[in-house]
Amino acid sequence: MIVLVPAYQPDARLLALVDGLRTAAPEAHLLVVDDGSGPGYAPVFDAARQRGCTVLGHPVNQGKGAALKTGFRFVAEHAPGQEVVCADSDGQHSPDDVLRVAARVRDGADLVLGVRGFTGAVPLRSRFGNALTRALLRLATGRDVRDTQTGLRGYAAELLPWLLTVPGERFEYEVTTLLQAVRRGLPVDQVDIATIYLEGNASSHFRPVLDSARIYAPLLAFLASSFAAFLLDAGALVVLHALVGGLLLPLLGARLLSSCVNFAVNRSLVFAAPGARSVRAAAVRYASLAVVLLAGNYLLLAVLTRLGLGLLPAKVLTEVLLVAASYLGQRRSVYVRRVRARQPTRREPAPVG
């Protein structure tokens, strides 16, 4: 087993984790990545080396995602076939919990999350952030992950090449990994761990505004695309209704125009990823989804307008009601190619130092 710890400006809590793991699992290989902490933190990393850790370094801060990829790349090159457990350096993960996640990976799991219960004295931003991200991830994938922002994760060795291709260099990398794992059809095992926040999580380097924007960018991109398509759809509907009258033909014409634009934008910008379906396959599935949504759109519009609501307000209400169904349908069936997870192979530990 290899324990990978990305660290930016760590303190004695990193060394406490190392000491605890050395005592509980002396056979484990500990790999620490200094993400550009600076000369002032050299004594901490020197102490980690003296305790037997392999320490890699970035000359400047590149972000947690970049540090994790540096560690994954090193393991793939120097210790192929080894599972990796990632843990944070700020004292949030106990050695016992790290080893419980590692045991689940060794038992054959591909991706294991150490999930917190968020009980006790949990900072409000952490409680709210996880609840929001959990809800959005469930909307996007249909999968309920109880702790989307946990840094304690275990990966089978066969996932390392894929992990190096996941986009993102900072905190958004971990959420993007979850999104793509579900799109690949990988099972996500969840292991309960302790909820530990020291000093109100004051040591965290998470930037609430900037890093939250990075994490929520995929969903925000979809909503922006949907809003642009809605404006085009609503405008075309009003114009065609004025020209030809009725409801069905204007609705069909407006939806055909907006769907073509929405499909092109979502495929190239929102859901773009390695392994996505071909344009032809995605277009067929998008068209099938569009027919279902169009039927729902027509029925809702017909009901609302017969109830006396104006055409444009009825259109706005209809689109609001259907946007979640559209996102979920596109995420889960149009732009993704599901693959069967490979059976992990296990090898004897190889030295990494």
CSV table of C-alpha atoms in Angstrom, one decimal:
chain,number,residue,atom,x,y,z
A,1,MET,CA,0.0,0.0,0.0
A,2,ILE,CA,1.1,3.5,-0.8
A,3,VAL,CA,-0.3,6.5,1.2
A,4,LEU,CA,-0.1,9.7,-0.9
A,5,VAL,CA,-0.3,13.0,1.1
A,6,PRO,CA,-0.4,16.3,-0.9
A,7,ALA,CA,0.8,19.0,1.4
A,8,TYR,CA,0.9,22.8,1.2
A,9,GLN,CA,2.5,24.7,4.1
A,10,PRO,CA,1.9,21.8,6.5
A,11,ASP,CA,2.6,21.8,10.2
A,12,ALA,CA,3.2,19.2,12.9
A,13,ARG,CA,-0.1,17.5,12.0
A,14,LEU,CA,1.6,16.0,8.9
A,15,LEU,CA,4.3,14.5,11.0
A,16,ALA,CA,1.7,13.2,13.5
A,17,LEU,CA,-0.1,11.4,10.6
A,18,VAL,CA,3.3,9.9,9.4
A,19,ASP,CA,4.1,8.7,12.9
A,20,GLY,CA,0.7,7.2,13.4
A,21,LEU,CA,0.9,5.3,10.1
A,22,ARG,CA,4.5,4.2,10.8
A,23,THR,CA,3.3,2.7,14.1
A,24,ALA,CA,0.0,1.1,12.8
A,25,ALA,CA,1.3,0.0,9.4
A,26,PRO,CA,5.1,-0.1,9.2
A,27,GLU,CA,4.9,-1.9,5.8
A,28,ALA,CA,3.1,1.1,4.2
A,29,HIS,CA,5.0,3.4,1.8
A,30,LEU,CA,4.4,7.1,2.5
A,31,LEU,CA,4.7,9.5,-0.4
A,32,VAL,CA,4.4,13.2,0.4
A,33,VAL,CA,4.1,15.9,-2.3
A,34,ASP,CA,5.3,19.4,-1.3
A,35,ASP,CA,3.0,21.7,-3.4
A,36,GLY,CA,5.3,24.7,-3.4
A,37,SER,CA,5.2,25.4,0.3
A,38,GLY,CA,8.4,27.5,0.3
A,39,PRO,CA,11.7,27.4,2.2
A,40,GLY,CA,10.0,28.1,5.5
A,41,TYR,CA,8.4,24.7,5.5
A,42,ALA,CA,11.6,22.8,4.6
A,43,PRO,CA,12.1,21.5,8.2
A,44,VAL,CA,8.7,19.8,8.2
A,45,PHE,CA,9.5,18.0,4.9
A,46,ASP,CA,13.0,17.1,6.1
A,47,ALA,CA,11.5,15.6,9.2
A,48,ALA,CA,9.1,13.5,7.0
A,49,ARG,CA,12.1,12.3,5.0
A,50,GLN,CA,13.9,11.3,8.2
A,51,ARG,CA,10.8,9.3,9.1
A,52,GLY,CA,11.2,7.3,5.9
A,53,CYS,CA,8.8,9.2,3.6
A,54,THR,CA,9.5,9.8,-0.1
A,55,VAL,CA,9.1,13.5,-0.6
A,56,LEU,CA,8.4,15.1,-4.0
A,57,GLY,CA,8.2,18.8,-4.6
A,58,HIS,CA,6.7,21.5,-6.9
A,59,PRO,CA,8.8,24.7,-7.2
A,60,VAL,CA,5.6,26.8,-6.9
A,61,ASN,CA,2.1,26.1,-5.7
A,62,GLN,CA,0.1,24.4,-8.4
A,63,GLY,CA,-2.9,23.1,-6.5
A,64,LYS,CA,-4.1,20.0,-4.8
A,65,GLY,CA,-5.1,18.3,-8.1
A,66,ALA,CA,-1.7,18.9,-9.6
A,67,ALA,CA,0.0,17.5,-6.4
A,68,LEU,CA,-2.1,14.4,-6.5
A,69,LYS,CA,-1.3,13.8,-10.2
A,70,THR,CA,2.4,14.2,-9.4
A,71,GLY,CA,2.0,11.4,-6.8
A,72,PHE,CA,0.0,9.2,-9.1
A,73,ARG,CA,2.6,9.6,-11.9
A,74,PHE,CA,5.4,8.7,-9.5
A,75,VAL,CA,3.6,5.6,-8.3
A,76,ALA,CA,2.8,4.5,-11.8
A,77,GLU,CA,6.4,4.8,-12.8
A,78,HIS,CA,8.2,3.5,-9.7
A,79,ALA,CA,5.7,1.1,-8.1
A,80,PRO,CA,3.3,-0.2,-10.7
A,81,GLY,CA,0.5,-2.4,-9.5
A,82,GLN,CA,0.2,-0.7,-6.1
A,83,GLU,CA,-3.1,0.7,-4.8
A,84,VAL,CA,-2.9,4.3,-3.5
A,85,VAL,CA,-4.7,5.8,-0.6
A,86,CYS,CA,-4.8,9.6,-0.5
A,87,ALA,CA,-5.0,11.5,2.8
A,88,ASP,CA,-4.8,15.2,3.8
A,89,SER,CA,-2.0,16.7,5.8
A,90,ASP,CA,-4.1,18.8,8.1
A,91,GLY,CA,-5.1,16.3,10.7
A,92,GLN,CA,-8.5,15.5,9.4
A,93,HIS,CA,-7.8,11.8,8.8
A,94,SER,CA,-6.7,9.4,11.5
A,95,PRO,CA,-4.3,6.6,10.7
A,96,ASP,CA,-7.0,4.1,11.6
A,97,ASP,CA,-9.4,5.5,9.0
A,98,VAL,CA,-6.6,5.6,6.4
A,99,LEU,CA,-6.0,1.9,7.0
A,100,ARG,CA,-9.7,1.1,6.9
A,101,VAL,CA,-10.0,2.7,3.4
A,102,ALA,CA,-6.8,0.8,2.3
A,103,ALA,CA,-8.3,-2.5,3.5
A,104,ARG,CA,-11.4,-2.0,1.4
A,105,VAL,CA,-9.2,-1.3,-1.7
A,106,ARG,CA,-7.1,-4.4,-1.0
A,107,ASP,CA,-10.3,-6.4,-0.8
A,108,GLY,CA,-11.0,-5.6,-4.5
A,109,ALA,CA,-12.8,-2.2,-4.5
A,110,ASP,CA,-11.8,0.2,-7.3
A,111,LEU,CA,-12.7,3.6,-5.8
A,112,VAL,CA,-13.2,4.0,-2.0
A,113,LEU,CA,-14.2,7.2,-0.2
A,114,GLY,CA,-13.8,7.8,3.5
A,115,VAL,CA,-17.0,9.7,4.2
A,116,ARG,CA,-17.7,11.9,7.2
A,117,GLY,CA,-20.9,12.0,9.1
A,118,PHE,CA,-20.6,15.8,9.7
A,119,THR,CA,-21.7,15.5,13.3
A,120,GLY,CA,-20.5,17.7,16.1
A,121,ALA,CA,-18.6,21.0,15.7
A,122,VAL,CA,-18.4,21.2,11.9
A,123,PRO,CA,-17.7,24.6,10.4
A,124,LEU,CA,-20.8,26.0,8.6
A,125,ARG,CA,-19.0,26.5,5.3
A,126,SER,CA,-17.9,22.8,5.3
A,127,ARG,CA,-21.4,21.6,6.2
A,128,PHE,CA,-23.2,23.8,3.7
A,129,GLY,CA,-20.6,23.2,0.9
A,130,ASN,CA,-20.8,19.4,1.2
A,131,ALA,CA,-24.6,19.5,1.3
A,132,LEU,CA,-24.8,21.6,-1.8
A,133,THR,CA,-22.2,19.6,-3.7
A,134,ARG,CA,-23.9,16.3,-2.7
A,135,ALA,CA,-27.2,17.6,-4.0
A,136,LEU,CA,-25.7,18.8,-7.3
A,137,LEU,CA,-23.8,15.6,-7.8
A,138,ARG,CA,-26.9,13.6,-7.2
A,139,LEU,CA,-28.8,15.7,-9.7
A,140,ALA,CA,-26.0,15.3,-12.3
A,141,THR,CA,-25.4,11.6,-11.9
A,142,GLY,CA,-28.2,10.0,-9.9
A,143,ARG,CA,-25.6,8.7,-7.4
A,144,ASP,CA,-25.8,9.6,-3.8
A,145,VAL,CA,-22.3,10.3,-2.5
A,146,ARG,CA,-22.5,11.3,1.2
A,147,ASP,CA,-19.2,13.2,1.3
A,148,THR,CA,-18.2,14.6,-2.1
A,149,GLN,CA,-15.3,16.7,-0.7
A,150,THR,CA,-13.5,14.1,1.3
A,151,GLY,CA,-9.7,14.0,0.7
A,152,LEU,CA,-9.5,10.4,2.1
A,153,ARG,CA,-9.8,8.2,-1.0
A,154,GLY,CA,-8.5,4.8,-2.1
A,155,TYR,CA,-7.8,3.9,-5.7
A,156,ALA,CA,-7.0,0.5,-7.3
A,157,ALA,CA,-3.7,0.5,-9.2
A,158,GLU,CA,-5.5,0.1,-12.6
A,159,LEU,CA,-7.1,3.5,-12.1
A,160,LEU,CA,-3.9,5.5,-12.0
A,161,PRO,CA,-3.6,6.1,-15.8
A,162,TRP,CA,-7.2,7.3,-15.9
A,163,LEU,CA,-6.6,9.6,-12.9
A,164,LEU,CA,-3.8,11.3,-14.7
A,165,THR,CA,-6.3,12.3,-17.5
A,166,VAL,CA,-9.0,13.8,-15.3
A,167,PRO,CA,-9.0,17.6,-15.8
A,168,GLY,CA,-8.5,20.0,-12.9
A,169,GLU,CA,-5.4,21.2,-11.0
A,170,ARG,CA,-6.9,22.4,-7.8
A,171,PHE,CA,-9.8,21.5,-5.4
A,172,GLU,CA,-12.2,20.9,-8.4
A,173,TYR,CA,-10.1,17.8,-9.4
A,174,GLU,CA,-11.6,15.6,-6.7
A,175,VAL,CA,-15.2,16.5,-7.6
A,176,THR,CA,-14.5,16.1,-11.3
A,177,THR,CA,-13.0,12.7,-10.5
A,178,LEU,CA,-16.3,11.6,-8.9
A,179,LEU,CA,-18.3,12.9,-11.9
A,180,GLN,CA,-16.1,11.0,-14.4
A,181,ALA,CA,-16.0,7.8,-12.2
A,182,VAL,CA,-19.8,7.6,-12.3
A,183,ARG,CA,-19.8,8.3,-16.1
A,184,ARG,CA,-17.3,5.4,-16.5
A,185,GLY,CA,-19.6,3.1,-14.6
A,186,LEU,CA,-17.2,2.6,-11.7
A,187,PRO,CA,-18.7,1.6,-8.3
A,188,VAL,CA,-18.0,4.1,-5.5
A,189,ASP,CA,-17.5,2.4,-2.1
A,190,GLN,CA,-18.1,4.5,1.0
A,191,VAL,CA,-16.5,3.9,4.3
A,192,ASP,CA,-17.6,5.8,7.4
A,193,ILE,CA,-14.8,7.7,9.1
A,194,ALA,CA,-14.5,10.2,11.9
A,195,THR,CA,-15.4,13.9,11.4
A,196,ILE,CA,-12.4,15.8,12.5
A,197,TYR,CA,-12.1,19.6,12.3
A,198,LEU,CA,-9.2,21.1,14.2
A,199,GLU,CA,-9.5,24.8,15.2
A,200,GLY,CA,-12.5,25.3,13.0
A,201,ASN,CA,-10.5,24.0,10.0
A,202,ALA,CA,-8.3,27.1,10.2
A,203,SER,CA,-5.5,25.3,8.4
A,204,SER,CA,-7.5,24.7,5.3
A,205,HIS,CA,-6.2,26.5,2.1
A,206,PHE,CA,-9.6,26.3,0.4
A,207,ARG,CA,-10.7,29.6,-1.1
A,208,PRO,CA,-14.4,29.8,-0.6
A,209,VAL,CA,-15.2,32.0,-3.7
A,210,LEU,CA,-12.6,30.9,-6.3
A,211,ASP,CA,-12.4,27.3,-5.4
A,212,SER,CA,-16.2,26.9,-5.1
A,213,ALA,CA,-16.5,28.4,-8.6
A,214,ARG,CA,-14.1,25.8,-9.9
A,215,ILE,CA,-16.0,23.0,-8.3
A,216,TYR,CA,-19.4,24.0,-9.6
A,217,ALA,CA,-18.2,25.1,-13.0
A,218,PRO,CA,-19.5,22.0,-14.9
A,219,LEU,CA,-23.1,22.4,-13.6
A,220,LEU,CA,-22.9,26.2,-14.1
A,221,ALA,CA,-21.8,25.7,-17.6
A,222,PHE,CA,-24.8,23.4,-18.3
A,223,LEU,CA,-27.2,26.0,-16.8
A,224,ALA,CA,-25.7,28.7,-18.9
A,225,SER,CA,-26.0,26.6,-22.0
A,226,SER,CA,-29.6,25.7,-21.1
A,227,PHE,CA,-30.5,29.4,-20.5
A,228,ALA,CA,-29.1,30.4,-23.8
A,229,ALA,CA,-31.0,27.7,-25.6
A,230,PHE,CA,-34.1,28.8,-23.7
A,231,LEU,CA,-33.8,32.4,-24.9
A,232,LEU,CA,-33.4,31.2,-28.5
A,233,ASP,CA,-36.3,28.7,-28.1
A,234,ALA,CA,-38.6,31.2,-26.5
A,235,GLY,CA,-37.8,33.9,-29.0
A,236,ALA,CA,-38.4,31.6,-32.0
A,237,LEU,CA,-41.6,30.3,-30.4
A,238,VAL,CA,-43.1,33.8,-30.1
A,239,VAL,CA,-42.1,34.8,-33.6
A,240,LEU,CA,-43.3,31.5,-35.2
A,241,HIS,CA,-46.6,31.7,-33.2
A,242,ALA,CA,-47.2,35.2,-34.5
A,243,LEU,CA,-46.5,34.1,-38.1
A,244,VAL,CA,-48.4,30.8,-38.4
A,245,GLY,CA,-50.5,30.6,-35.3
A,246,GLY,CA,-51.3,27.5,-33.3
A,247,LEU,CA,-49.0,25.9,-30.9
A,248,LEU,CA,-47.6,22.6,-32.2
A,249,LEU,CA,-45.8,23.8,-35.4
A,250,PRO,CA,-44.2,26.9,-33.7
A,251,LEU,CA,-43.1,24.7,-30.8
A,252,LEU,CA,-41.6,22.1,-33.2
A,253,GLY,CA,-39.7,24.7,-35.2
A,254,ALA,CA,-38.4,26.6,-32.2
A,255,ARG,CA,-37.3,23.4,-30.5
A,256,LEU,CA,-35.5,22.1,-33.6
A,257,LEU,CA,-33.5,25.3,-33.8
A,258,SER,CA,-32.6,25.5,-30.1
A,259,SER,CA,-31.9,21.8,-29.8
A,260,CYS,CA,-29.3,21.9,-32.5
A,261,VAL,CA,-27.5,24.8,-30.8
A,262,ASN,CA,-27.8,23.2,-27.4
A,263,PHE,CA,-26.4,19.8,-28.6
A,264,ALA,CA,-23.4,21.4,-30.2
A,265,VAL,CA,-22.5,23.5,-27.1
A,266,ASN,CA,-23.1,20.8,-24.6
A,267,ARG,CA,-21.1,18.2,-26.5
A,268,SER,CA,-18.1,20.5,-27.1
A,269,LEU,CA,-18.0,22.5,-23.8
A,270,VAL,CA,-20.1,21.0,-21.0
A,271,PHE,CA,-19.9,17.3,-21.2
A,272,ALA,CA,-16.6,17.0,-23.2
A,273,ALA,CA,-14.5,14.1,-21.9
A,274,PRO,CA,-12.3,11.3,-23.1
A,275,GLY,CA,-14.4,8.2,-23.9
A,276,ALA,CA,-17.5,10.2,-24.8
A,277,ARG,CA,-19.9,8.7,-27.4
A,278,SER,CA,-19.3,9.5,-31.1
A,279,VAL,CA,-21.1,12.4,-32.6
A,280,ARG,CA,-23.5,10.1,-34.4
A,281,ALA,CA,-24.4,8.0,-31.3
A,282,ALA,CA,-24.7,11.1,-29.1
A,283,ALA,CA,-26.9,12.8,-31.7
A,284,VAL,CA,-29.3,9.8,-31.9
A,285,ARG,CA,-29.6,9.7,-28.1
A,286,TYR,CA,-30.0,13.4,-27.8
A,287,ALA,CA,-32.8,13.3,-30.4
A,288,SER,CA,-34.6,10.6,-28.5
A,289,LEU,CA,-34.3,12.6,-25.3
A,290,ALA,CA,-35.4,15.7,-27.1
A,291,VAL,CA,-38.6,14.0,-28.3
A,292,VAL,CA,-39.5,12.9,-24.8
A,293,LEU,CA,-38.8,16.4,-23.4
A,294,LEU,CA,-40.7,18.0,-26.3
A,295,ALA,CA,-43.8,15.9,-25.5
A,296,GLY,CA,-43.6,17.0,-21.9
A,297,ASN,CA,-43.0,20.6,-23.0
A,298,TYR,CA,-46.1,20.5,-25.3
A,299,LEU,CA,-48.3,19.0,-22.7
A,300,LEU,CA,-47.3,21.4,-20.0
A,301,LEU,CA,-47.7,24.4,-22.4
A,302,ALA,CA,-51.1,23.2,-23.5
A,303,VAL,CA,-52.3,22.9,-19.9
A,304,LEU,CA,-50.9,26.2,-18.7
A,305,THR,CA,-52.2,28.2,-21.7
A,306,ARG,CA,-55.6,26.6,-21.3
A,307,LEU,CA,-55.6,27.7,-17.7
A,308,GLY,CA,-55.2,31.3,-18.9
A,309,LEU,CA,-51.4,31.8,-18.5
A,310,GLY,CA,-49.8,33.8,-21.3
A,311,LEU,CA,-47.6,31.9,-23.8
A,312,LEU,CA,-44.3,33.4,-22.7
A,313,PRO,CA,-44.8,33.0,-18.9
A,314,ALA,CA,-46.0,29.4,-19.6
A,315,LYS,CA,-42.9,28.8,-21.6
A,316,VAL,CA,-40.7,30.1,-18.8
A,317,LEU,CA,-42.4,27.9,-16.2
A,318,THR,CA,-42.3,24.8,-18.4
A,319,GLU,CA,-38.5,25.2,-19.0
A,320,VAL,CA,-37.8,25.6,-15.3
A,321,LEU,CA,-39.7,22.4,-14.6
A,322,LEU,CA,-37.9,20.4,-17.3
A,323,VAL,CA,-34.3,21.7,-16.9
A,324,ALA,CA,-33.4,19.1,-14.2
A,325,ALA,CA,-34.7,16.2,-16.4
A,326,SER,CA,-32.7,17.6,-19.4
A,327,TYR,CA,-29.4,17.8,-17.4
A,328,LEU,CA,-29.8,14.3,-15.9
A,329,GLY,CA,-30.7,12.8,-19.2
A,330,GLN,CA,-27.8,14.3,-21.1
A,331,ARG,CA,-25.3,13.5,-18.3
A,332,ARG,CA,-26.4,9.9,-17.9
A,333,SER,CA,-27.3,8.7,-21.5
A,334,VAL,CA,-26.2,11.1,-24.2
A,335,TYR,CA,-22.6,12.1,-23.7
A,336,VAL,CA,-21.2,9.2,-21.8
A,337,ARG,CA,-19.9,5.7,-22.7
A,338,ARG,CA,-20.1,3.4,-19.8
A,339,VAL,CA,-17.4,0.9,-19.4
A,340,ARG,CA,-17.0,-2.1,-17.1
A,341,ALA,CA,-14.6,-1.7,-14.3
A,342,ARG,CA,-11.6,-3.9,-14.6
A,343,GLN,CA,-10.8,-6.5,-12.0
A,344,PRO,CA,-7.9,-5.2,-9.9
A,345,THR,CA,-4.7,-7.2,-9.7
A,346,ARG,CA,-2.6,-7.1,-6.6
A,347,ARG,CA,1.1,-7.3,-6.4
A,348,GLU,CA,3.6,-7.4,-3.5
A,349,PRO,CA,4.7,-4.0,-2.3
A,350,ALA,CA,7.5,-2.4,-4.3
A,351,PRO,CA,9.8,0.2,-2.8
A,352,VAL,CA,9.2,3.8,-3.8
A,353,GLY,CA,12.0,5.6,-2.0
